Every structure is written in C-alpha cells, then in structure tokens.
mmCIF file with all atom_site columns, C-alpha atoms in Angstrom:
data_model
loop_
_atom_site.group_PDB
_atom_site.id
_atom_site.type_symbol
_atom_site.label_atom_id
_atom_site.label_alt_id
_atom_site.label_comp_id
_atom_site.label_asym_id
_atom_site.label_entity_id
_atom_site.label_seq_id
_atom_site.pdbx_PDB_ins_code
_atom_site.Cartn_x
_atom_site.Cartn_y
_atom_site.Cartn_z
_atom_site.occupancy
_atom_site.B_iso_or_equiv
_atom_site.pdbx_formal_charge
_atom_site.auth_seq_id
_atom_site.auth_comp_id
_atom_site.auth_asym_id
_atom_site.auth_atom_id
_atom_site.pdbx_PDB_model_num
ATOM 1   C CA . MET F 1 1   ? -34.645 80.646 -7.209  1.00 0.00 ? 204 MET F CA 1
ATOM 2   C CA . PRO F 1 2   ? -32.436 82.278 -4.469  1.00 0.00 ? 205 PRO F CA 1
ATOM 3   C CA . MET F 1 3   ? -30.240 80.124 -2.694  1.00 0.00 ? 206 MET F CA 1
ATOM 4   C CA . LEU F 1 4   ? -31.914 80.459 0.770   1.00 0.00 ? 207 LEU F CA 1
ATOM 5   C CA . ASN F 1 5   ? -35.271 79.756 -0.653  1.00 0.00 ? 208 ASN F CA 1
ATOM 6   C CA . ARG F 1 6   ? -33.888 76.617 -2.489  1.00 0.00 ? 209 ARG F CA 1
ATOM 7   C CA . HIS F 1 7   ? -32.456 75.426 0.752   1.00 0.00 ? 210 HIS F CA 1
ATOM 8   C CA . ILE F 1 8   ? -35.556 76.030 2.809   1.00 0.00 ? 211 ILE F CA 1
ATOM 9   C CA . LEU F 1 9   ? -37.537 73.952 0.383   1.00 0.00 ? 212 LEU F CA 1
ATOM 10  C CA . SER F 1 10  ? -35.279 71.111 0.124   1.00 0.00 ? 213 SER F CA 1
ATOM 11  C CA . LEU F 1 11  ? -35.210 70.926 3.881   1.00 0.00 ? 214 LEU F CA 1
ATOM 12  C CA . ILE F 1 12  ? -39.006 70.945 3.644   1.00 0.00 ? 215 ILE F CA 1
ATOM 13  C CA . PHE F 1 13  ? -38.979 68.093 1.401   1.00 0.00 ? 216 PHE F CA 1
ATOM 14  C CA . CYS F 1 14  ? -36.295 66.259 3.449   1.00 0.00 ? 217 CYS F CA 1
ATOM 15  C CA . CYS F 1 15  ? -38.621 66.486 6.503   1.00 0.00 ? 218 CYS F CA 1
ATOM 16  C CA . PHE F 1 16  ? -41.534 65.348 4.428   1.00 0.00 ? 219 PHE F CA 1
ATOM 17  C CA . GLY F 1 17  ? -39.652 62.292 3.306   1.00 0.00 ? 220 GLY F CA 1
ATOM 18  C CA . LEU F 1 18  ? -38.684 61.520 6.838   1.00 0.00 ? 221 LEU F CA 1
ATOM 19  C CA . PHE F 1 19  ? -42.548 61.940 7.858   1.00 0.00 ? 222 PHE F CA 1
ATOM 20  C CA . LEU F 1 20  ? -43.497 59.610 5.026   1.00 0.00 ? 223 LEU F CA 1
ATOM 21  C CA . ILE F 1 21  ? -41.137 56.779 6.226   1.00 0.00 ? 224 ILE F CA 1
ATOM 22  C CA . VAL F 1 22  ? -42.063 57.209 10.053  1.00 0.00 ? 225 VAL F CA 1
ATOM 23  C CA . TYR F 1 23  ? -45.751 57.440 9.163   1.00 0.00 ? 226 TYR F CA 1
ATOM 24  C CA . SER F 1 24  ? -45.625 54.398 6.612   1.00 0.00 ? 227 SER F CA 1
ATOM 25  C CA . ALA F 1 25  ? -43.754 52.260 9.423   1.00 0.00 ? 228 ALA F CA 1
ATOM 26  C CA . TYR F 1 26  ? -46.386 52.948 12.357  1.00 0.00 ? 229 TYR F CA 1
ATOM 27  C CA . SER F 1 27  ? -49.474 53.075 10.358  1.00 0.00 ? 230 SER F CA 1
ATOM 28  C CA . LEU F 1 28  ? -48.996 50.399 7.575   1.00 0.00 ? 231 LEU F CA 1
ATOM 29  C CA . GLY F 1 29  ? -46.688 47.949 9.093   1.00 0.00 ? 232 GLY F CA 1
ATOM 30  C CA . ASP F 1 30  ? -43.091 46.846 8.778   1.00 0.00 ? 233 ASP F CA 1
ATOM 31  C CA . PHE F 1 31  ? -41.338 47.994 5.557   1.00 0.00 ? 234 PHE F CA 1
ATOM 32  C CA . SER F 1 32  ? -38.900 45.281 5.550   1.00 0.00 ? 235 SER F CA 1
ATOM 33  C CA . GLU F 1 33  ? -40.838 43.039 3.338   1.00 0.00 ? 236 GLU F CA 1
ATOM 34  C CA . TYR F 1 34  ? -43.145 43.631 0.530   1.00 0.00 ? 237 TYR F CA 1
ATOM 35  C CA . GLY F 1 35  ? -46.573 45.480 1.366   1.00 0.00 ? 238 GLY F CA 1
ATOM 36  C CA . ALA F 1 36  ? -48.334 48.700 1.516   1.00 0.00 ? 239 ALA F CA 1
ATOM 37  C CA . ALA F 1 37  ? -45.659 50.502 3.795   1.00 0.00 ? 240 ALA F CA 1
ATOM 38  C CA . PHE F 1 38  ? -42.811 49.541 0.990   1.00 0.00 ? 241 PHE F CA 1
ATOM 39  C CA . MET F 1 39  ? -43.425 51.968 -1.585  1.00 0.00 ? 242 MET F CA 1
ATOM 40  C CA . PRO F 1 40  ? -43.950 55.102 0.560   1.00 0.00 ? 243 PRO F CA 1
ATOM 41  C CA . SER F 1 41  ? -40.683 54.227 2.512   1.00 0.00 ? 244 SER F CA 1
ATOM 42  C CA . ILE F 1 42  ? -38.693 54.115 -1.053  1.00 0.00 ? 245 ILE F CA 1
ATOM 43  C CA . ILE F 1 43  ? -40.321 57.524 -1.691  1.00 0.00 ? 246 ILE F CA 1
ATOM 44  C CA . GLY F 1 44  ? -39.377 59.044 1.452   1.00 0.00 ? 247 GLY F CA 1
ATOM 45  C CA . GLY F 1 45  ? -35.885 57.711 1.207   1.00 0.00 ? 248 GLY F CA 1
ATOM 46  C CA . GLY F 1 46  ? -35.465 59.227 -2.188  1.00 0.00 ? 249 GLY F CA 1
ATOM 47  C CA . MET F 1 47  ? -36.861 62.538 -1.232  1.00 0.00 ? 250 MET F CA 1
ATOM 48  C CA . ILE F 1 48  ? -34.522 62.812 1.666   1.00 0.00 ? 251 ILE F CA 1
ATOM 49  C CA . ILE F 1 49  ? -31.432 61.735 -0.396  1.00 0.00 ? 252 ILE F CA 1
ATOM 50  C CA . PHE F 1 50  ? -32.160 64.114 -3.380  1.00 0.00 ? 253 PHE F CA 1
ATOM 51  C CA . SER F 1 51  ? -33.011 66.982 -0.802  1.00 0.00 ? 254 SER F CA 1
ATOM 52  C CA . LEU F 1 52  ? -29.671 66.480 0.921   1.00 0.00 ? 255 LEU F CA 1
ATOM 53  C CA . ILE F 1 53  ? -28.021 66.462 -2.388  1.00 0.00 ? 256 ILE F CA 1
ATOM 54  C CA . ASP F 1 54  ? -29.633 69.662 -3.317  1.00 0.00 ? 257 ASP F CA 1
ATOM 55  C CA . ILE F 1 55  ? -28.793 71.002 0.044   1.00 0.00 ? 258 ILE F CA 1
ATOM 56  C CA . PHE F 1 56  ? -25.015 70.333 -0.139  1.00 0.00 ? 259 PHE F CA 1
ATOM 57  C CA . SER F 1 57  ? -24.542 71.302 -3.775  1.00 0.00 ? 260 SER F CA 1
ATOM 58  C CA . ARG F 1 58  ? -22.595 74.441 -4.417  1.00 0.00 ? 261 ARG F CA 1
ATOM 59  C CA . ASP F 1 59  ? -24.282 75.383 -7.879  1.00 0.00 ? 262 ASP F CA 1
ATOM 60  C CA . GLN F 1 60  ? -25.246 79.404 -7.909  1.00 0.00 ? 263 GLN F CA 1
ATOM 61  C CA . GLU F 1 61  ? -28.373 79.685 -9.829  1.00 0.00 ? 264 GLU F CA 1
ATOM 62  C CA . SER F 1 62  ? -29.384 83.132 -9.382  1.00 0.00 ? 265 SER F CA 1
ATOM 63  C CA . ASP F 1 63  ? -30.532 84.180 -13.023 1.00 0.00 ? 266 ASP F CA 1
ATOM 64  C CA . ILE F 1 64  ? -33.289 81.565 -13.207 1.00 0.00 ? 267 ILE F CA 1
ATOM 65  C CA . PRO F 1 65  ? -36.679 82.968 -13.887 1.00 0.00 ? 268 PRO F CA 1
ATOM 66  C CA . LEU F 1 66  ? -39.267 81.744 -11.566 1.00 0.00 ? 269 LEU F CA 1
ATOM 67  C CA . VAL F 1 67  ? -42.194 80.408 -13.615 1.00 0.00 ? 270 VAL F CA 1
ATOM 68  C CA . SER F 1 68  ? -43.259 80.810 -17.175 1.00 0.00 ? 271 SER F CA 1
ATOM 69  C CA . TRP F 1 69  ? -46.849 80.254 -18.527 1.00 0.00 ? 272 TRP F CA 1
ATOM 70  C CA . HIS F 1 70  ? -45.590 77.215 -20.322 1.00 0.00 ? 273 HIS F CA 1
ATOM 71  C CA . GLU F 1 71  ? -44.610 75.494 -17.152 1.00 0.00 ? 274 GLU F CA 1
ATOM 72  C CA . ILE F 1 72  ? -47.818 76.568 -15.339 1.00 0.00 ? 275 ILE F CA 1
ATOM 73  C CA . LYS F 1 73  ? -50.011 74.746 -18.202 1.00 0.00 ? 276 LYS F CA 1
ATOM 74  C CA . PHE F 1 74  ? -48.152 71.489 -17.471 1.00 0.00 ? 277 PHE F CA 1
ATOM 75  C CA . VAL F 1 75  ? -48.559 71.768 -13.828 1.00 0.00 ? 278 VAL F CA 1
ATOM 76  C CA . LEU F 1 76  ? -52.229 72.390 -14.117 1.00 0.00 ? 279 LEU F CA 1
ATOM 77  C CA . LEU F 1 77  ? -52.504 69.470 -16.454 1.00 0.00 ? 280 LEU F CA 1
ATOM 78  C CA . ILE F 1 78  ? -50.729 67.035 -14.101 1.00 0.00 ? 281 ILE F CA 1
ATOM 79  C CA . ILE F 1 79  ? -53.076 68.298 -11.184 1.00 0.00 ? 282 ILE F CA 1
ATOM 80  C CA . GLY F 1 80  ? -56.111 67.521 -13.426 1.00 0.00 ? 283 GLY F CA 1
ATOM 81  C CA . ILE F 1 81  ? -54.846 64.061 -14.344 1.00 0.00 ? 284 ILE F CA 1
ATOM 82  C CA . ILE F 1 82  ? -54.339 63.238 -10.592 1.00 0.00 ? 285 ILE F CA 1
ATOM 83  C CA . LEU F 1 83  ? -57.812 64.550 -9.821  1.00 0.00 ? 286 LEU F CA 1
ATOM 84  C CA . PHE F 1 84  ? -59.137 62.526 -12.536 1.00 0.00 ? 287 PHE F CA 1
ATOM 85  C CA . TYR F 1 85  ? -57.314 59.721 -11.441 1.00 0.00 ? 288 TYR F CA 1
ATOM 86  C CA . VAL F 1 86  ? -58.553 59.977 -7.448  1.00 0.00 ? 289 VAL F CA 1
ATOM 87  C CA . PHE F 1 87  ? -62.171 60.221 -8.637  1.00 0.00 ? 290 PHE F CA 1
ATOM 88  C CA . ALA F 1 88  ? -62.601 57.931 -11.446 1.00 0.00 ? 291 ALA F CA 1
ATOM 89  C CA . SER F 1 89  ? -60.346 55.000 -10.414 1.00 0.00 ? 292 SER F CA 1
ATOM 90  C CA . ASP F 1 90  ? -62.900 53.682 -8.085  1.00 0.00 ? 293 ASP F CA 1
ATOM 91  C CA . TYR F 1 91  ? -65.477 53.197 -10.607 1.00 0.00 ? 294 TYR F CA 1
ATOM 92  C CA . LEU F 1 92  ? -63.417 52.648 -13.842 1.00 0.00 ? 295 LEU F CA 1
ATOM 93  C CA . GLY F 1 93  ? -60.489 50.591 -12.077 1.00 0.00 ? 296 GLY F CA 1
ATOM 94  C CA . PHE F 1 94  ? -56.838 51.163 -12.345 1.00 0.00 ? 297 PHE F CA 1
ATOM 95  C CA . ILE F 1 95  ? -56.301 49.671 -15.827 1.00 0.00 ? 298 ILE F CA 1
ATOM 96  C CA . LEU F 1 96  ? -59.015 51.567 -17.733 1.00 0.00 ? 299 LEU F CA 1
ATOM 97  C CA . THR F 1 97  ? -58.277 54.750 -15.897 1.00 0.00 ? 300 THR F CA 1
ATOM 98  C CA . GLY F 1 98  ? -54.674 54.415 -16.447 1.00 0.00 ? 301 GLY F CA 1
ATOM 99  C CA . LEU F 1 99  ? -55.165 53.800 -20.383 1.00 0.00 ? 302 LEU F CA 1
ATOM 100 C CA . ILE F 1 100 ? -57.404 56.792 -20.397 1.00 0.00 ? 303 ILE F CA 1
ATOM 101 C CA . ILE F 1 101 ? -54.576 58.774 -18.708 1.00 0.00 ? 304 ILE F CA 1
ATOM 102 C CA . THR F 1 102 ? -51.615 57.553 -20.593 1.00 0.00 ? 305 THR F CA 1
ATOM 103 C CA . ALA F 1 103 ? -52.674 56.769 -23.960 1.00 0.00 ? 306 ALA F CA 1
ATOM 104 C CA . PRO F 1 104 ? -53.811 60.353 -25.040 1.00 0.00 ? 307 PRO F CA 1
ATOM 105 C CA . LEU F 1 105 ? -50.735 61.709 -23.537 1.00 0.00 ? 308 LEU F CA 1
ATOM 106 C CA . MET F 1 106 ? -48.593 59.250 -25.453 1.00 0.00 ? 309 MET F CA 1
ATOM 107 C CA . MET F 1 107 ? -50.268 59.775 -28.540 1.00 0.00 ? 310 MET F CA 1
ATOM 108 C CA . LYS F 1 108 ? -49.791 63.649 -28.263 1.00 0.00 ? 311 LYS F CA 1
ATOM 109 C CA . TYR F 1 109 ? -46.124 63.806 -27.265 1.00 0.00 ? 312 TYR F CA 1
ATOM 110 C CA . ALA F 1 110 ? -44.772 60.532 -28.488 1.00 0.00 ? 313 ALA F CA 1
ATOM 111 C CA . THR F 1 111 ? -43.050 60.680 -32.088 1.00 0.00 ? 314 THR F CA 1
ATOM 112 C CA . THR F 1 112 ? -44.373 57.254 -33.063 1.00 0.00 ? 315 THR F CA 1
ATOM 113 C CA . LYS F 1 113 ? -47.468 56.124 -34.612 1.00 0.00 ? 316 LYS F CA 1
ATOM 114 C CA . PRO F 1 114 ? -50.739 56.417 -32.477 1.00 0.00 ? 317 PRO F CA 1
ATOM 115 C CA . ILE F 1 115 ? -51.331 52.578 -32.557 1.00 0.00 ? 318 ILE F CA 1
ATOM 116 C CA . TYR F 1 116 ? -47.509 52.060 -31.308 1.00 0.00 ? 319 TYR F CA 1
ATOM 117 C CA . SER F 1 117 ? -48.105 54.842 -28.389 1.00 0.00 ? 320 SER F CA 1
ATOM 118 C CA . PHE F 1 118 ? -51.445 52.870 -27.295 1.00 0.00 ? 321 PHE F CA 1
ATOM 119 C CA . ILE F 1 119 ? -49.753 49.424 -27.376 1.00 0.00 ? 322 ILE F CA 1
ATOM 120 C CA . ILE F 1 120 ? -46.715 51.013 -25.255 1.00 0.00 ? 323 ILE F CA 1
ATOM 121 C CA . SER F 1 121 ? -49.241 52.835 -22.973 1.00 0.00 ? 324 SER F CA 1
ATOM 122 C CA . ALA F 1 122 ? -51.490 49.518 -22.448 1.00 0.00 ? 325 ALA F CA 1
ATOM 123 C CA . SER F 1 123 ? -48.304 47.617 -21.787 1.00 0.00 ? 326 SER F CA 1
ATOM 124 C CA . VAL F 1 124 ? -47.061 50.065 -19.187 1.00 0.00 ? 327 VAL F CA 1
ATOM 125 C CA . VAL F 1 125 ? -50.241 50.197 -17.427 1.00 0.00 ? 328 VAL F CA 1
ATOM 126 C CA . LEU F 1 126 ? -50.456 46.390 -17.525 1.00 0.00 ? 329 LEU F CA 1
ATOM 127 C CA . GLY F 1 127 ? -46.932 45.985 -16.259 1.00 0.00 ? 330 GLY F CA 1
ATOM 128 C CA . VAL F 1 128 ? -47.694 48.489 -13.576 1.00 0.00 ? 331 VAL F CA 1
ATOM 129 C CA . TYR F 1 129 ? -50.970 46.791 -12.632 1.00 0.00 ? 332 TYR F CA 1
ATOM 130 C CA . TYR F 1 130 ? -48.911 43.540 -12.176 1.00 0.00 ? 333 TYR F CA 1
ATOM 131 C CA . LEU F 1 131 ? -46.159 45.010 -10.440 1.00 0.00 ? 334 LEU F CA 1
ATOM 132 C CA . PHE F 1 132 ? -48.397 46.360 -7.674  1.00 0.00 ? 335 PHE F CA 1
ATOM 133 C CA . THR F 1 133 ? -50.925 43.438 -7.247  1.00 0.00 ? 336 THR F CA 1
ATOM 134 C CA . ALA F 1 134 ? -48.653 40.269 -7.871  1.00 0.00 ? 337 ALA F CA 1
ATOM 135 C CA . VAL F 1 135 ? -45.245 41.436 -6.588  1.00 0.00 ? 338 VAL F CA 1
ATOM 136 C CA . LEU F 1 136 ? -45.859 44.383 -3.876  1.00 0.00 ? 339 LEU F CA 1
ATOM 137 C CA . LEU F 1 137 ? -49.232 42.905 -3.131  1.00 0.00 ? 340 LEU F CA 1
ATOM 138 C CA . VAL F 1 138 ? -50.870 46.202 -3.010  1.00 0.00 ? 341 VAL F CA 1
ATOM 139 C CA . PRO F 1 139 ? -54.560 46.010 -4.157  1.00 0.00 ? 342 PRO F CA 1
ATOM 140 C CA . LEU F 1 140 ? -55.456 48.476 -6.883  1.00 0.00 ? 343 LEU F CA 1
ATOM 141 C CA . PRO F 1 141 ? -58.994 49.595 -7.807  1.00 0.00 ? 344 PRO F CA 1
ATOM 142 C CA . GLN F 1 142 ? -61.094 47.215 -9.897  1.00 0.00 ? 345 GLN F CA 1
ATOM 143 C CA . LEU F 1 143 ? -63.611 48.025 -12.384 1.00 0.00 ? 346 LEU F CA 1
ATOM 144 C CA . PHE F 1 144 ? -66.903 49.123 -11.035 1.00 0.00 ? 347 PHE F CA 1
ATOM 145 C CA . SER F 1 145 ? -66.128 48.257 -7.481  1.00 0.00 ? 348 SER F CA 1
#
C-alpha cells in the first residue's frame, strides 16, 4: 500500500479508537471498573496505540501487492462467520454458536486430531463465556432466549 494511503488509514483507525473510548464512556458508563464500557475502551486504546506506531514507523513498503484472491476468501469467510454469530447467537446462545463457529475451523486448520480440536475449541468457548459473564460482568446470549 502506498505510504500516504497507509498513513490516512492509520489516522482513520486512530480516530475510530478515540471514538470508541469516548462513546463507551458516555453511553455505557464509567470504564474505570469492570463492566460494559471496559472492553470497548481497551479495544479503542489498542487501536490508537497501534495506529500511532504504524504512522510513525519508517518502513518503506512500496512493492506489496494490494490484495490476492486467497486473502479475499478469508475476508469473506470472516464476514460470513460474523454475520452468522450476529443472527444465530440470540437463538442458539453464545456457547452453542461459539462451538459451531470454532470447532469446524479448528478441525480444518489445526494439525491435531479432530477430537483434540473439539476439546480445545470447547474449552476456549467456555473460558470466554466465564470471562465475560463472571469476571467482566457482561451478559452473553443464552440458549433460546
């Protein structure tokens, strides 16, 4: 990507990170303690930090191809997964939807046996569920709610 476009894109991400922090502070409450505003504030802060690192880095990357079809397939796959989660999680709940998403991906791309991939994906989904519901106190969708 040409240098000027990369800096403009990084500046847009930096502004979006600032917007995330401000919006979550005003609409979701104080982000100094765990709750709904904590995670968007962390993501916004990370976006600002990494955007500034990208803006101030001096690497010249002029011969990089824009996009290949191989990369577009993965982008479309991620968009499809996100849309599936948005529409299915209210009916299936977080745990079942997370298993439907992560287990096939782990079984396809991991180099271990499929049963180990399923156990790992179930552990990760249950761990994320516990982290958000018990530690961060963010309610996640339940089965058939």
